[in-house]
Short mmCIF file of C-alpha atoms in Angstrom, two decimals:
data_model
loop_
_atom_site.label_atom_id
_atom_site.label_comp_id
_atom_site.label_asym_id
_atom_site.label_seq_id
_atom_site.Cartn_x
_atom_site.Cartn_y
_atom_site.Cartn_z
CA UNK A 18 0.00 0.00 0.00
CA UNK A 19 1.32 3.44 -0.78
CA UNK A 20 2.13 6.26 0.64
CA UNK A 21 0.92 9.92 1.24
CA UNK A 22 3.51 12.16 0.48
CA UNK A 23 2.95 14.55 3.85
CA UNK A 24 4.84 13.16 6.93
CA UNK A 25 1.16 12.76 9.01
CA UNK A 26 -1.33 10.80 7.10
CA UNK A 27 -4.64 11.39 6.90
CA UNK A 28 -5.62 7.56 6.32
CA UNK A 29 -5.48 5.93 9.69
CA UNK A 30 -6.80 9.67 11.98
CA UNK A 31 -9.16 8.17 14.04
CA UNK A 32 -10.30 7.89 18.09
CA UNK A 33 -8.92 4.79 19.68
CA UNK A 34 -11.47 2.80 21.73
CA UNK A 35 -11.28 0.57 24.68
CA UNK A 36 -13.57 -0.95 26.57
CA UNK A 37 -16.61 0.80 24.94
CA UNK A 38 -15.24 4.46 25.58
CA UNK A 39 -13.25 6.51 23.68
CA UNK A 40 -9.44 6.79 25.19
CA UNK A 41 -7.18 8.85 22.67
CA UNK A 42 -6.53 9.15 18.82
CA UNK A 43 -4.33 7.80 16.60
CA UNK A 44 -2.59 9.08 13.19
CA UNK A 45 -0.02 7.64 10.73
CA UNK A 46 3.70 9.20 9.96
CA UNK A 47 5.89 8.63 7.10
CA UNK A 48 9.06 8.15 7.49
CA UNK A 49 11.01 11.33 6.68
CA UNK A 50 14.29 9.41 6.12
CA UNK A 51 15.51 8.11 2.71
CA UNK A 52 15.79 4.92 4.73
CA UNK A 53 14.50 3.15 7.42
CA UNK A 54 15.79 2.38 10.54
CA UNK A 55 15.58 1.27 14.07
CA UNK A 56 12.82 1.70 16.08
CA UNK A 57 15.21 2.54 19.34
CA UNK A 58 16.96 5.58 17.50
CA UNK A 59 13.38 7.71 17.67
CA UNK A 60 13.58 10.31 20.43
CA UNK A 61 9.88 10.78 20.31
CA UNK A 62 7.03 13.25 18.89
CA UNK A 63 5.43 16.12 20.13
CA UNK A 64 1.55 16.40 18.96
CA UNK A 65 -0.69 19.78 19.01
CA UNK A 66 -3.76 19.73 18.00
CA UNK A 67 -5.50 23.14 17.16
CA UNK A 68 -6.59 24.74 20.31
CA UNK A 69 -6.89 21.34 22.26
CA UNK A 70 -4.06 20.03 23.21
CA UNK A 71 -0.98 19.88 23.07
CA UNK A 72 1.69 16.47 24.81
CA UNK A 73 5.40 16.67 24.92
CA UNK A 74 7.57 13.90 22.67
CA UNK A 75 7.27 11.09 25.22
CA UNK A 76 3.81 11.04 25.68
CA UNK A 77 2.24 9.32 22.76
CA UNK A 78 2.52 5.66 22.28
CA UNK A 79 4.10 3.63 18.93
CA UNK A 80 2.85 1.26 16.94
CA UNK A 81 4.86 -1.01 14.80
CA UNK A 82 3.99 -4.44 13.31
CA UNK A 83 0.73 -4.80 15.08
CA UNK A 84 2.13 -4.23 18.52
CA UNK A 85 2.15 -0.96 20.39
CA UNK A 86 5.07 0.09 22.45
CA UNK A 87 6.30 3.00 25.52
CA UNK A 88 9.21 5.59 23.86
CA UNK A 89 11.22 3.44 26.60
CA UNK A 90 10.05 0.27 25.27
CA UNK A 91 11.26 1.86 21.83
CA UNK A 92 14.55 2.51 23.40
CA UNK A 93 15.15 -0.84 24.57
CA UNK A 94 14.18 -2.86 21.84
CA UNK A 95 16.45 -5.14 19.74
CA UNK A 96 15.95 -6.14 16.49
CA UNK A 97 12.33 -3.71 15.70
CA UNK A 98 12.24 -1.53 12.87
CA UNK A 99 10.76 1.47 11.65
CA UNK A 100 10.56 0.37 7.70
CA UNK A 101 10.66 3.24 4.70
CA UNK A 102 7.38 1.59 3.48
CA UNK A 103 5.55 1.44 6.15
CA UNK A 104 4.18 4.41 8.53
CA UNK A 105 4.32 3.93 12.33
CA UNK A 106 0.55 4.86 13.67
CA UNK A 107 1.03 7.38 16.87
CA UNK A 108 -1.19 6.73 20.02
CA UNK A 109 -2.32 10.12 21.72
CA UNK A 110 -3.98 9.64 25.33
CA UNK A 111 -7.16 12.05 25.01
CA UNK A 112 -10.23 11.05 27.38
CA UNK A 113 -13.26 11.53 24.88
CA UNK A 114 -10.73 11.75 22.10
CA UNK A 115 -11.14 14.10 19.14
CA UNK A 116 -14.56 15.53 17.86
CA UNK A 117 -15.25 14.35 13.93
CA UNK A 118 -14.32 17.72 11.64
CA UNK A 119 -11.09 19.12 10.60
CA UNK A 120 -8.39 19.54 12.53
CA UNK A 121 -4.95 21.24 12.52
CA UNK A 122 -1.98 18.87 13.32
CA UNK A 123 1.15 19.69 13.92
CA UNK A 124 4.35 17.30 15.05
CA UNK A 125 7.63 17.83 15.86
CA UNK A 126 9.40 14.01 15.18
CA UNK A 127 12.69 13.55 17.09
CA UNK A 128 15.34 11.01 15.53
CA UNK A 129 18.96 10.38 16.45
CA UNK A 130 21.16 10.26 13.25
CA UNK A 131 24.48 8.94 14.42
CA UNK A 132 26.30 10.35 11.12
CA UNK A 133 25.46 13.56 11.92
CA UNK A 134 27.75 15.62 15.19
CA UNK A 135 26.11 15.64 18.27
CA UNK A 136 26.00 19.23 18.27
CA UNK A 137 23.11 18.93 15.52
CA UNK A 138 21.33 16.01 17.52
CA UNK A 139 18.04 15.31 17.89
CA UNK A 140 17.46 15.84 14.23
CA UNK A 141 13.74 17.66 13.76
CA UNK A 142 11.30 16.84 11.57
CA UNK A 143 8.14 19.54 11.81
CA UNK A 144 4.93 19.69 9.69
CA UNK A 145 1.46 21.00 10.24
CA UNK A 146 -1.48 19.50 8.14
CA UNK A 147 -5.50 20.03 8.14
CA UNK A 148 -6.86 16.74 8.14
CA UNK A 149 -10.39 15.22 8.76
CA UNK A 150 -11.50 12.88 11.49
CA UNK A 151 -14.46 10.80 9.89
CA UNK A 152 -17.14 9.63 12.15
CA UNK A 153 -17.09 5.90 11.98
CA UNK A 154 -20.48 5.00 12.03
CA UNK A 155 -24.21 6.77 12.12
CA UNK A 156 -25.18 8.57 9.09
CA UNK A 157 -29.20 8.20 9.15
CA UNK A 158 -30.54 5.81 6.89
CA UNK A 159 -28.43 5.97 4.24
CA UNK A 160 -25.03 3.76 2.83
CA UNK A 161 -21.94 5.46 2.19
CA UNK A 162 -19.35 4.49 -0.78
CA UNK A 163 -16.90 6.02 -3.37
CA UNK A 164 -16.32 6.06 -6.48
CA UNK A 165 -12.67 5.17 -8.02
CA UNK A 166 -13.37 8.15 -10.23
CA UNK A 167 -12.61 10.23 -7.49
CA UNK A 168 -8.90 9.47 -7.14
CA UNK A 169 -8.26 10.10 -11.06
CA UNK A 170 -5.30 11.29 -11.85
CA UNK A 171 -4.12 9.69 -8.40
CA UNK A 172 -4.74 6.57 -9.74
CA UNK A 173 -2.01 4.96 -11.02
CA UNK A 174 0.77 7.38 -10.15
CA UNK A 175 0.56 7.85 -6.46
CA UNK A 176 -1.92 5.29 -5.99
CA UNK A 177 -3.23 2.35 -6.36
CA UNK A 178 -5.91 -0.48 -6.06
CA UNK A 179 -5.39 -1.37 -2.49
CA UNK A 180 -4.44 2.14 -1.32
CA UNK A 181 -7.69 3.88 -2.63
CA UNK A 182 -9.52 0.47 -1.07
CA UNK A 183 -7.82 1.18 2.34
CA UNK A 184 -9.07 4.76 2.14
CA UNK A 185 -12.57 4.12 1.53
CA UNK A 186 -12.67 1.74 4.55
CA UNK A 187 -10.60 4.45 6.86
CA UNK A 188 -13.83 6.72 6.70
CA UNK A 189 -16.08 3.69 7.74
CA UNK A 190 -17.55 4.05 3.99
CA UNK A 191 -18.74 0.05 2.83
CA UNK A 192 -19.00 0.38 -1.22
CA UNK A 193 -16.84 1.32 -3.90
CA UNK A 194 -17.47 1.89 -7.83
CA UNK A 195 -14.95 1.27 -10.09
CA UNK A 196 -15.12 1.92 -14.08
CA UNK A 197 -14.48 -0.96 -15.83
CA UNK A 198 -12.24 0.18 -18.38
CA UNK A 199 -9.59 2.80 -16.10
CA UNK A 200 -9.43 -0.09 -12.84
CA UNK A 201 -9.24 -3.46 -14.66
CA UNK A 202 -6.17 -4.58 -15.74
CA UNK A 203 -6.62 -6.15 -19.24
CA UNK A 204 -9.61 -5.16 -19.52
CA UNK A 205 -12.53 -6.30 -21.00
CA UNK A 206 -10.45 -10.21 -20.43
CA UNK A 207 -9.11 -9.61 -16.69
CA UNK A 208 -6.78 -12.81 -15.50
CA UNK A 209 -7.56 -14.88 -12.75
CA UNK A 210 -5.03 -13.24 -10.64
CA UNK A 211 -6.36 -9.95 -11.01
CA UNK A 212 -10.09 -11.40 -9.75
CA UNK A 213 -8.78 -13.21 -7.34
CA UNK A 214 -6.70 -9.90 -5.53
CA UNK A 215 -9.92 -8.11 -6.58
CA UNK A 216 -12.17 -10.08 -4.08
CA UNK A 217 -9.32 -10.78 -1.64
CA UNK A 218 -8.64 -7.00 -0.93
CA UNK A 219 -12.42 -6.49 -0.75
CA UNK A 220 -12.94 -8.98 2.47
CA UNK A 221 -10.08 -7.45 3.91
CA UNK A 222 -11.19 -3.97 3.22
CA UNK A 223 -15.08 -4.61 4.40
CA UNK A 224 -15.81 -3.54 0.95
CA UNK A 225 -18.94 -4.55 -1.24
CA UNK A 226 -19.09 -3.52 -4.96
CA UNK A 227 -21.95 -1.61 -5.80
CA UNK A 228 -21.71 0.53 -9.13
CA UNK A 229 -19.73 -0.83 -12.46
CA UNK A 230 -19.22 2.19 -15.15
CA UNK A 231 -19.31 1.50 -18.83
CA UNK A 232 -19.68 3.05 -22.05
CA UNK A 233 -21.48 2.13 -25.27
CA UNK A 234 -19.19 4.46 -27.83
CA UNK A 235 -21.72 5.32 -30.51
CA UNK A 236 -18.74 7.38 -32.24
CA UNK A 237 -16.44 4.35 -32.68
CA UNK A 238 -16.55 3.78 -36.08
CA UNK A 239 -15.36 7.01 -37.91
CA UNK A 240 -18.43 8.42 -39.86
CA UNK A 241 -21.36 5.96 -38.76
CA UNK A 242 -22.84 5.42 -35.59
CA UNK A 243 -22.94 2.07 -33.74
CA UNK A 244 -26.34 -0.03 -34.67
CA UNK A 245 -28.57 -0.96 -31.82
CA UNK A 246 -26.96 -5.18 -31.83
CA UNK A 247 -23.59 -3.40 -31.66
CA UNK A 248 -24.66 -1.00 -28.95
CA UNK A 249 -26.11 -4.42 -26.93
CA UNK A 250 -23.14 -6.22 -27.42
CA UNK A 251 -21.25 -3.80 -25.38
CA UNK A 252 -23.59 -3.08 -23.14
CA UNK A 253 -23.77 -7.19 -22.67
CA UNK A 254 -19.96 -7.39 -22.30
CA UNK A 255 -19.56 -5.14 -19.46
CA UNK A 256 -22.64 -6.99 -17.52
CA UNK A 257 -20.81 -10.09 -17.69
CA UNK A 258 -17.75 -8.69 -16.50
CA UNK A 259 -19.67 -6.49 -14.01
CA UNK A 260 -21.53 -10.14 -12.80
CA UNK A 261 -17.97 -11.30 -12.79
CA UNK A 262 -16.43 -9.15 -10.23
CA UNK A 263 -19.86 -8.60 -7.99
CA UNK A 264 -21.67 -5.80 -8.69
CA UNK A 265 -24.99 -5.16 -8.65
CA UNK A 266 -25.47 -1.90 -10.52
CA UNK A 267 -23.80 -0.93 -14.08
CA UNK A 268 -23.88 2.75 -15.49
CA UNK A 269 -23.75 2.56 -19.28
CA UNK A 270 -22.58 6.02 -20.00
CA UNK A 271 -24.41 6.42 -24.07
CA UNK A 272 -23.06 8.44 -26.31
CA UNK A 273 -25.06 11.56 -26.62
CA UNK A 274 -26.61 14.18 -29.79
CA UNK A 275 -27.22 17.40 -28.12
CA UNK A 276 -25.88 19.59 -25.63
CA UNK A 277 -28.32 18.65 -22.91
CA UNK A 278 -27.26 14.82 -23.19
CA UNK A 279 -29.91 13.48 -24.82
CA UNK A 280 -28.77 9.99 -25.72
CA UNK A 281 -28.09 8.38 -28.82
CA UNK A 282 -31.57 6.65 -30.21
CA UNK A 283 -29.97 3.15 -29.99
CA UNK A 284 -29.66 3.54 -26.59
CA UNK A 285 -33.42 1.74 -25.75
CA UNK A 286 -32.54 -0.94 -28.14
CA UNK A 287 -29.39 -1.57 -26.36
CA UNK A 288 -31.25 -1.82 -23.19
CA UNK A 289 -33.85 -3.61 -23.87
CA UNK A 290 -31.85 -6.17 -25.63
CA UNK A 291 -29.84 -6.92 -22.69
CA UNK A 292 -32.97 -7.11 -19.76
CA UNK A 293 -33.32 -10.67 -19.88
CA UNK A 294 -29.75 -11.40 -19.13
CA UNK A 295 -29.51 -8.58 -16.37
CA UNK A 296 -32.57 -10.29 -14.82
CA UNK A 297 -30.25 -13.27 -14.82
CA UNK A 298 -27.09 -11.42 -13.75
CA UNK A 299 -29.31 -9.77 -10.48
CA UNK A 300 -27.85 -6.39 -12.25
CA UNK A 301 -30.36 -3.47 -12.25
CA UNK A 302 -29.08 -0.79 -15.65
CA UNK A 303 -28.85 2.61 -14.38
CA UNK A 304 -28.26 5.80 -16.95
CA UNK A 305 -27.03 8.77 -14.62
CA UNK A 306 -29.05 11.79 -14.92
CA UNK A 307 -25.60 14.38 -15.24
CA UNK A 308 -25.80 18.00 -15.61
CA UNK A 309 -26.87 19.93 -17.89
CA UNK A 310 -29.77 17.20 -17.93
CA UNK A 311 -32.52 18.59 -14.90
CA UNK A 312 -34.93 16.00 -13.61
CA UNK A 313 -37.71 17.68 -15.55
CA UNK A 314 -36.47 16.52 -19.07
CA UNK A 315 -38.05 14.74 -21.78
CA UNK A 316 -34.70 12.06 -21.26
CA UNK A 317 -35.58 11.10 -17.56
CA UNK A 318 -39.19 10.79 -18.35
CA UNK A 319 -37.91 8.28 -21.41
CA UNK A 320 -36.25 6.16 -19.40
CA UNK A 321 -39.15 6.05 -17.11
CA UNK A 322 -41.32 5.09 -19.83
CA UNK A 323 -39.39 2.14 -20.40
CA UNK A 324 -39.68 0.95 -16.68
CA UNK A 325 -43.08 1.36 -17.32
CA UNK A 326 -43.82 0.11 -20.49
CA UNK A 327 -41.72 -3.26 -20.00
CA UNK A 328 -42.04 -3.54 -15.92
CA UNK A 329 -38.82 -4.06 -15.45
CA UNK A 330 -37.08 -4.04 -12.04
CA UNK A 331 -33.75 -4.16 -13.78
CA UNK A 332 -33.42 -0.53 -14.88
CA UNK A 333 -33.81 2.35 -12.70
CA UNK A 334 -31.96 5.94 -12.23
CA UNK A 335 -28.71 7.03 -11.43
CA UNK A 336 -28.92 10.79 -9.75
CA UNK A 337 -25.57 12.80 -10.03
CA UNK A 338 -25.77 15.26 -7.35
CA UNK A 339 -23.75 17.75 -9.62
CA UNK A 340 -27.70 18.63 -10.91
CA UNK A 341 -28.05 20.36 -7.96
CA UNK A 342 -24.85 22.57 -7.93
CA UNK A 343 -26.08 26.25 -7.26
CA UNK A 344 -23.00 28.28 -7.64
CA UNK A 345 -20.21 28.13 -9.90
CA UNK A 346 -17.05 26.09 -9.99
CA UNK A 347 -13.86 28.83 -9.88
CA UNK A 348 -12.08 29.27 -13.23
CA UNK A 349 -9.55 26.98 -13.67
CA UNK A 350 -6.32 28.50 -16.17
CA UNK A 351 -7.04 29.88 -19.26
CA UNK A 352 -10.88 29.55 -18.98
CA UNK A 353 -13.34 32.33 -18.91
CA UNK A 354 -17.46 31.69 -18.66
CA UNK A 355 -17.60 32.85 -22.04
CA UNK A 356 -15.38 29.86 -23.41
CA UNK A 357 -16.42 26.92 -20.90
CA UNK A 358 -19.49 25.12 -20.61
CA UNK A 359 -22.67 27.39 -18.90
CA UNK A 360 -23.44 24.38 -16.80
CA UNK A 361 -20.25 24.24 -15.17
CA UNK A 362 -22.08 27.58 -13.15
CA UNK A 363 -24.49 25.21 -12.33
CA UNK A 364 -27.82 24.49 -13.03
CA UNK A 365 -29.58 24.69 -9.61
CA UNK A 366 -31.81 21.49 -9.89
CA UNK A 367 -34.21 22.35 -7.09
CA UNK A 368 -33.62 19.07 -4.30
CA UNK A 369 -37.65 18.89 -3.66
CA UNK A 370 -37.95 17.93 -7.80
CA UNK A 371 -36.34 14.50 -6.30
CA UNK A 372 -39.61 13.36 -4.90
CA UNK A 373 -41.26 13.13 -8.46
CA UNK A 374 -38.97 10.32 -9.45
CA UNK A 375 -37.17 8.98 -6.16
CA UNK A 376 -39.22 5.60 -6.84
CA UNK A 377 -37.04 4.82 -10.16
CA UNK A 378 -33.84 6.18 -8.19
CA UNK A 379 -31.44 3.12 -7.80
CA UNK A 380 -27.76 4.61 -6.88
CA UNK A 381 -26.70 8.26 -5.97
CA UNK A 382 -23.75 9.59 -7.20
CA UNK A 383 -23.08 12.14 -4.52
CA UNK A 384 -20.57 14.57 -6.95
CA UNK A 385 -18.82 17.19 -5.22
CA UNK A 386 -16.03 19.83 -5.98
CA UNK A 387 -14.46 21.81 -2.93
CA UNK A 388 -15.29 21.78 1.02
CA UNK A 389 -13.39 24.05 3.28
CA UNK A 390 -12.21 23.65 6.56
CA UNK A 391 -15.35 24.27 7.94
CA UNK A 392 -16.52 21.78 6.60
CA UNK A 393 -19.06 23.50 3.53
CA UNK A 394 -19.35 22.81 0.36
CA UNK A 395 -18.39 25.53 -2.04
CA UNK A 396 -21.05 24.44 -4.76
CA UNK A 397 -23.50 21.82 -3.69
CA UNK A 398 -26.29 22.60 -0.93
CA UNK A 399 -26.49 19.15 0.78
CA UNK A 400 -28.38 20.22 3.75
CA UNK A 401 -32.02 20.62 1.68
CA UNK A 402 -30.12 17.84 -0.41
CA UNK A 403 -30.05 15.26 2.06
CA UNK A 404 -33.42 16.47 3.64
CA UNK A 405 -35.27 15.76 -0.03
CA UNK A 406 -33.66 12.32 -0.23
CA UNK A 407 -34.38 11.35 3.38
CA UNK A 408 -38.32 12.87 2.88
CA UNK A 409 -38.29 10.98 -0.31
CA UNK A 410 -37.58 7.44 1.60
CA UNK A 411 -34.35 7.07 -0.10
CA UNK A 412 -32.11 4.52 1.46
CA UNK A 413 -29.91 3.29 -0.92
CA UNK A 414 -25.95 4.71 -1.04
CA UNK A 415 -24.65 8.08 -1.44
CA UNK A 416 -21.80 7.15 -3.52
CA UNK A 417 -19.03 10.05 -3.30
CA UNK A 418 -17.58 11.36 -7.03
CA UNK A 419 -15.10 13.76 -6.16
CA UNK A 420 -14.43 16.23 -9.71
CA UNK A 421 -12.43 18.93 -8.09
CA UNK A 422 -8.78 19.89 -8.06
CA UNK A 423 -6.28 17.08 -9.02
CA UNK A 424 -3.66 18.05 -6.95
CA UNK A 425 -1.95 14.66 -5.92
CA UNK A 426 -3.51 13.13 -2.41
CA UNK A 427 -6.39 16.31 -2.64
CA UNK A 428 -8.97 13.74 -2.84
CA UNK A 429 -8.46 11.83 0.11
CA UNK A 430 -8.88 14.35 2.37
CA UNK A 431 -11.50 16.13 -0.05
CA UNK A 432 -13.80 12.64 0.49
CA UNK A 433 -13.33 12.33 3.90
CA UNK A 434 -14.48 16.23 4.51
CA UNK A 435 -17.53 15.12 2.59
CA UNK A 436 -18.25 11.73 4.66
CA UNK A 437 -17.95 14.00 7.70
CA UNK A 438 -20.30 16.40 6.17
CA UNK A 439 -22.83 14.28 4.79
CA UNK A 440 -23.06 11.87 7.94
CA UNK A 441 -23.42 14.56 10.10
CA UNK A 442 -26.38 16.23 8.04
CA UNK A 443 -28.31 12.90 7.88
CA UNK A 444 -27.44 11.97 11.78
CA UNK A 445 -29.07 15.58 12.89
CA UNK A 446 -31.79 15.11 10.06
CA UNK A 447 -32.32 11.73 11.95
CA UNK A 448 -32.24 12.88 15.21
CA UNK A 449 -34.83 15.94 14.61
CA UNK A 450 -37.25 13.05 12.63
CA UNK A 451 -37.44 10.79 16.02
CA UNK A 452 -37.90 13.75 17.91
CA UNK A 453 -41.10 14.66 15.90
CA UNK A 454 -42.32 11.15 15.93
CA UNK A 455 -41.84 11.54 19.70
CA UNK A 456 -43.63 14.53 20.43
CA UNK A 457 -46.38 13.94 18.05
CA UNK A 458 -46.86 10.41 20.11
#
């Protein structure tokens, strides 16, 4: 597993429990080395935490292969090792521990080099970072995932499958998406190696597989479209494979004719080819409803028609949250709003629209940009969000898309600001709903 590239990792900042009660918190550390080395030449780590505490470098407790040990245990062990690969998780005594939200952490690491004079010993290694504490559990009636999308550009240069795996289960999050043709190797004809990893990092992870992306590339043939067989056939290749690997959803992303999305006219023939054997599969199709396409649109009210018409319980609706983005995402270089798309200003779906169509909704895509420190988002308004969904009787997963900055690592800590966010919405929202039932009883 890789890596973050800051010295305190947000993967792995959580409360410690014993007992039933909360005792301390923990948080990984890189080594800042170019090698490893033995545990018994660390001289300790001061911790500060905002405003709320602050514990001198022999306080916290180490952990190293499993076992957790005193800075004097450290000091007179033989043969333990702080490895370059591996980051050492640090054991703060705090009654009540931490409160979930972002916090400011700083460390000062103390190591004895003995190639460098004495004179210049301990050497210091100092960093500050804002990083979230995720609840672990609670979060209404709703279950929380992510999407692989979220970590692209990540993927595959500073991370990896078990890495982004490991970080979905750190924020107590149980489903991940992948897309079937950026996260399988050899793709569309994985090997059994690959499957086998697949579902061996998933039990180890606590991870089920909810949402399989596709396509069905109506421009792939230079100067003809794809016919409706040729549209089925892909559509039927990527259930399979989908079946293959566990999933129970598929989003066949259809080539589209207009600005608004409207998909390609194959795209019912391709579907409706392929029921049967998604009846068979236990794989309900899902087209996501993306911006610039509202709720109110003569393309969700088509794909209604066909639940409808044929009775099918194996197609339903995929909601992006992104339709209800009501302010603008900030310029990125070189773009003005007169040369990017209008809809990246958002198109202000109103949340309460949900209701009309929440019975078709299979899977949420819960899209997001930018939250702060405070823990808001900068362009989606989750609270009447969340409150539409919950009124609405949704209870399916809110399945997190992060589309924002690709700075490397960002989207870690970007998701767990918006598991933190989300699960504390739907908690209150729960709370407030029993309350009601209470005092109307």
């Amino acid at each position: 597993m890789l890596l973050e590239r800051s010295l305190i990792q947000s993967v792995g900042f959580r409360n410690v429990y014993q007992d039933g009660r909360v005792t301390g918190f923990q948080f990984r550390v890189r080594m800042p080395s170019y090698r490893g080395m033995a545990a018994s030449l660390i001289d300790g780590i001061s911790v500060s935490v905002g405003n709320l505490l602050t514990v001198g470098p022999e306080v916290p407790l180490w952990g190293f292969a499993g076992k957790t040990f005193t800075l004097e245990q450290l000091w007179q062990s033989e043969g333990l090792r702080w490895p370059l690969e591996e980051a050492a998780l640090v054991t703060v005594p705090l009654e009540g521990g931490l409160p979930a939200g972002v916090h400011e952490v700083s460390i000062e690491l103390r190591l004895r080099m003995s190639y460098v004079p004495l004179m210049h010993q301990p050497s210091l290694f100092r960093e500050t970072r804002m990083v979230t504490l995720a609840p672990q559990d609670g979060g209404g009636q709703f279950k929380y995932g992510v999407s692989l999308y979220s970590f692209m550009g990540d993927y595959g240069t500073v991370m990896d499958l078990e890495t982004s795996l490991a970080a979905i289960n750190d924020i107590g999050a149980t489903g991940v998406e992948i897309l079937g043709e950026g996260h399988i190797p050899g793709y569309p004809n994985p090997s059994a190696a690959f499957i086998d990893r697949w579902f061996a990092l998933l039990e180890r992870y606590s991870l089920e597989p909810t949402n399989y992306g596709s396509w069905i590339d109506t421009r792939l043939h230079p100067g003809r479209g794809l016919t409706e067989q040729e549209g089925a056939q892909a559509l039927q290749r990527d259930l399979k494979l989908a079946h293959q690997l566990g999933f129970k959803f598929v989003r066949p992303k259809i080539g589209v004719v207009s600005d608004d999305l409207v998909p390609d006219p194959i795209w019912q023939g391709a579907v409706e080819r392929n029921l049967d054997l998604a009846h068979d599969l236990g794989i309900i199709i899902c087209p996501e409803i993306h911006s610039p396409t509202p709720i109110k649109h003569p393309v969700v009210q088509d794909y209604i028609s066909l639940i409808e018409r044929t009775g099918t319980e194996n197609f339903g609706l995929l909601i992006d949250t992104g339709i209800f983005q009501d302010r603008p995402i900030p310029l990125r270089e070189g773009e003005s709003r007169e040369t990017r798309p209008a809809f990246l200003d958002g198109i202000g779906v109103d949340p309460k629209d949900f209701a009309e169509i929440a019975k078709y909704v299979v899977f949420i895509q819960a899209k997001f940009h930018d939250i702060n420190t405070d823990l808001e988002d900068q362009q989606i308004p989750w609270v009447p969000v969340i409150n539409a969904l919950e009124n609405a009787g949704y209870r399916g997963y809110l399945s997190s898309e992060y589309e924002g900055e690709r700075t490397a690592w960002r989207a870690i800590e970007q998701i767990r600001r918006q598991h933190t966010l989300l699960r504390s919405i739907a908690s209150d929202s729960e709370l407030t709903t029993f309350q009601k039932e209470e005092n109307h009883a």
